[in-house]
CSV table of C-alpha atoms in Angstrom, one decimal:
chain,number,residue,atom,x,y,z
A,1,MET,CA,0.1,-13.9,-2.7
A,2,TYR,CA,-1.1,-14.7,0.8
A,3,ALA,CA,-0.1,-11.2,2.0
A,4,PHE,CA,-2.8,-9.8,-0.3
A,5,ILE,CA,-5.7,-12.4,-0.8
A,6,ASP,CA,-9.1,-11.3,0.7
A,7,ARG,CA,-7.6,-8.2,2.2
A,8,PRO,CA,-9.3,-4.9,1.9
A,9,VAL,CA,-8.1,-2.8,-1.0
A,10,GLU,CA,-7.5,0.1,1.5
A,11,SER,CA,-4.8,-2.0,3.2
A,12,LEU,CA,-2.5,-1.5,0.1
A,13,CYS,CA,0.0,1.3,-0.2
A,14,ASN,CA,-0.6,3.9,-2.9
A,15,GLY,CA,1.4,2.0,-5.5
A,16,GLY,CA,-0.5,-1.2,-4.7
A,17,ARG,CA,-3.9,0.6,-5.0
A,18,PHE,CA,-2.8,2.2,-8.3
A,19,LEU,CA,-1.7,-1.2,-9.7
A,20,LEU,CA,-4.9,-2.8,-8.7
A,21,TRP,CA,-6.9,0.0,-10.3
A,22,ALA,CA,-4.8,-0.3,-13.5
A,23,MET,CA,-5.1,-4.1,-13.6
A,24,ARG,CA,-8.9,-4.0,-13.1
A,25,GLY,CA,-9.2,-1.1,-15.5
A,26,TRP,CA,-7.2,-2.9,-18.2
A,27,ILE,CA,-9.3,-6.1,-17.9
A,28,HIS,CA,-12.5,-4.1,-17.8
A,29,ALA,CA,-11.5,-2.2,-21.0
A,30,ALA,CA,-10.4,-5.3,-22.9
A,31,GLU,CA,-13.6,-7.2,-22.0
A,32,ARG,CA,-15.6,-4.4,-23.5
A,33,GLY,CA,-13.5,-4.2,-26.7
A,34,ARG,CA,-11.9,-0.9,-25.8
A,35,CYS,CA,-8.2,0.0,-26.1
A,36,PRO,CA,-6.8,-0.4,-22.5
A,37,PRO,CA,-4.0,2.1,-22.8
A,38,GLN,CA,-6.5,4.7,-24.1
A,39,VAL,CA,-8.9,4.0,-21.2
A,40,LEU,CA,-6.1,4.1,-18.6
A,41,HIS,CA,-4.2,7.0,-20.1
A,42,ARG,CA,-5.9,9.7,-18.0
A,43,GLY,CA,-5.2,7.9,-14.7
A,44,PHE,CA,-1.5,7.2,-15.5
A,45,THR,CA,-1.2,10.9,-16.6
A,46,ALA,CA,-2.8,12.1,-13.4
A,47,ALA,CA,-0.3,10.1,-11.4
A,48,ASP,CA,2.6,11.4,-13.6
A,49,ALA,CA,3.2,7.8,-14.6
A,50,THR,CA,2.5,7.9,-18.3
A,51,SER,CA,5.9,6.4,-19.1
A,52,ALA,CA,4.9,3.2,-17.2
A,53,LEU,CA,1.7,2.7,-19.3
A,54,PRO,CA,3.3,1.0,-22.4
A,55,ASP,CA,5.2,-1.6,-20.3
A,56,PHE,CA,2.2,-2.1,-18.1
A,57,HIS,CA,0.0,-2.7,-21.2
A,58,VAL,CA,2.5,-5.2,-22.6
A,59,ALA,CA,2.6,-7.1,-19.4
A,60,MET,CA,-1.1,-7.2,-19.1
A,61,ALA,CA,-1.7,-8.1,-22.8
A,62,LEU,CA,0.9,-11.0,-22.5
A,63,LEU,CA,-0.6,-12.2,-19.3
A,64,ALA,CA,-4.1,-12.1,-20.7
A,65,GLY,CA,-3.2,-13.7,-24.0
A,66,ASP,CA,-0.7,-16.3,-22.9
A,67,ALA,CA,-2.0,-17.3,-19.5
A,68,ALA,CA,-2.5,-21.0,-18.8
A,69,ARG,CA,-6.0,-20.1,-17.6
A,70,THR,CA,-8.1,-17.0,-17.7
A,71,LEU,CA,-7.2,-14.5,-14.9
A,72,LEU,CA,-10.2,-13.3,-13.0
A,73,LEU,CA,-10.1,-9.8,-11.6
A,74,ALA,CA,-12.8,-8.2,-9.5
A,75,PRO,CA,-14.8,-5.3,-10.8
A,76,LEU,CA,-13.4,-1.8,-10.2
A,77,PRO,CA,-15.5,-0.9,-7.2
A,78,CYS,CA,-14.8,-4.2,-5.3
A,79,LEU,CA,-13.3,-3.6,-1.9
A,80,GLN,CA,-11.6,-6.9,-1.5
A,81,ILE,CA,-8.5,-8.3,-3.3
A,82,SER,CA,-9.4,-11.5,-5.2
A,83,GLU,CA,-7.2,-14.6,-5.6
A,84,ASP,CA,-5.8,-13.8,-9.0
A,85,GLU,CA,-5.3,-10.2,-8.1
A,86,ALA,CA,-3.3,-11.3,-5.1
A,87,ILE,CA,-1.1,-13.5,-7.3
A,88,LEU,CA,-0.5,-10.5,-9.7
A,89,LEU,CA,0.2,-8.1,-6.8
A,90,GLY,CA,2.7,-10.7,-5.4
A,91,LEU,CA,4.4,-10.6,-8.9
A,92,TRP,CA,4.5,-6.8,-8.8
A,93,ARG,CA,5.9,-6.9,-5.2
A,94,ASP,CA,8.6,-9.4,-6.2
A,95,PHE,CA,9.7,-7.2,-9.1
A,96,SER,CA,9.8,-4.1,-6.9
A,97,LEU,CA,12.0,-6.0,-4.5
A,98,GLY,CA,14.3,-7.2,-7.2
A,99,SER,CA,13.2,-10.8,-6.7
A,100,SER,CA,12.9,-11.5,-10.4
A,101,ALA,CA,13.8,-15.2,-9.9
A,102,ASN,CA,10.8,-15.6,-7.6
A,103,ALA,CA,8.6,-13.7,-10.0
A,104,CYS,CA,9.7,-15.7,-13.0
A,105,ALA,CA,9.0,-19.0,-11.2
A,106,THR,CA,5.5,-17.8,-10.5
A,107,LEU,CA,5.1,-16.5,-14.0
A,108,ALA,CA,6.2,-20.0,-15.3
A,109,LEU,CA,3.1,-21.4,-13.6
A,110,LEU,CA,0.8,-18.7,-15.0
A,111,ALA,CA,1.9,-18.3,-18.6
A,112,GLU,CA,3.4,-20.3,-21.5
A,113,GLY,CA,7.1,-20.7,-21.3
A,114,ASP,CA,8.0,-18.4,-24.2
A,115,SER,CA,6.0,-15.5,-22.6
A,116,VAL,CA,7.7,-15.6,-19.2
A,117,GLY,CA,10.8,-13.5,-20.2
A,118,PRO,CA,8.8,-10.8,-22.1
A,119,ILE,CA,6.3,-10.5,-19.3
A,120,ALA,CA,9.0,-10.3,-16.7
A,121,LYS,CA,10.8,-7.6,-18.7
A,122,ALA,CA,7.7,-5.6,-19.1
A,123,MET,CA,6.7,-5.9,-15.5
A,124,GLY,CA,10.2,-4.9,-14.3
A,125,ALA,CA,10.3,-1.9,-16.6
A,126,ALA,CA,6.8,-0.8,-15.5
A,127,VAL,CA,7.9,-1.0,-11.8
A,128,ASP,CA,11.0,1.0,-12.5
A,129,ARG,CA,8.9,3.7,-14.2
A,130,LEU,CA,6.4,3.8,-11.4
A,131,VAL,CA,9.2,4.3,-9.0
A,132,ALA,CA,10.6,7.1,-11.2
A,133,ALA,CA,7.1,8.6,-11.1
A,134,GLY,CA,7.3,8.8,-7.3
A,135,PHE,CA,5.5,5.6,-6.2
A,136,ASP,CA,7.2,3.9,-3.3
A,137,MET,CA,6.9,0.4,-4.6
A,138,SER,CA,8.9,-1.1,-1.8
A,139,ALA,CA,5.9,-0.2,0.4
A,140,LEU,CA,3.9,-2.8,-1.7
A,141,ALA,CA,5.7,-5.4,0.4
A,142,ALA,CA,5.6,-3.5,3.7
A,143,GLY,CA,2.2,-1.9,3.2
A,144,THR,CA,0.0,-5.0,3.5
A,145,MET,CA,-1.8,-5.9,6.7
A,146,THR,CA,-0.1,-8.6,8.8
A,147,HIS,CA,-2.0,-11.7,10.0
A,148,GLN,CA,-2.9,-11.8,13.7
A,149,GLU,CA,-4.2,-14.7,15.5
A,150,SER,CA,-7.5,-14.2,17.4
A,151,SER,CA,-7.2,-14.1,21.1
A,152,LYS,CA,-10.3,-16.3,21.3
């Protein structure tokens, strides 16, 4: 999470920016009573990642419906990564690195117990399909800016 919070969106790798766009777009569509997969379909198709959309949708729907608290994502044009977005990006990163135990431990803090397994399964499948579509999801871990202490 701390690798992402309050960072500029442009510091993310392509896969990270795509996921952030998709998460924000999903929330934006759901808040307006629109079908998120229908709204996101064109973007997933343009990225040749249509196969990831169903699993992505399931993960987001479960997170939105079974979260212990409402997850707050920034509007689409926001240039900074918010706290809840940083948590979610950390989850996507963990799944991309095969760290499902870390991801499930975090999910257990975010969602009701019965939902953790299905959310993890959907997120893992979405990551696998994004990789198959050509996204270098390992860059999600390596593509963030590193913290540097000020010389002053």
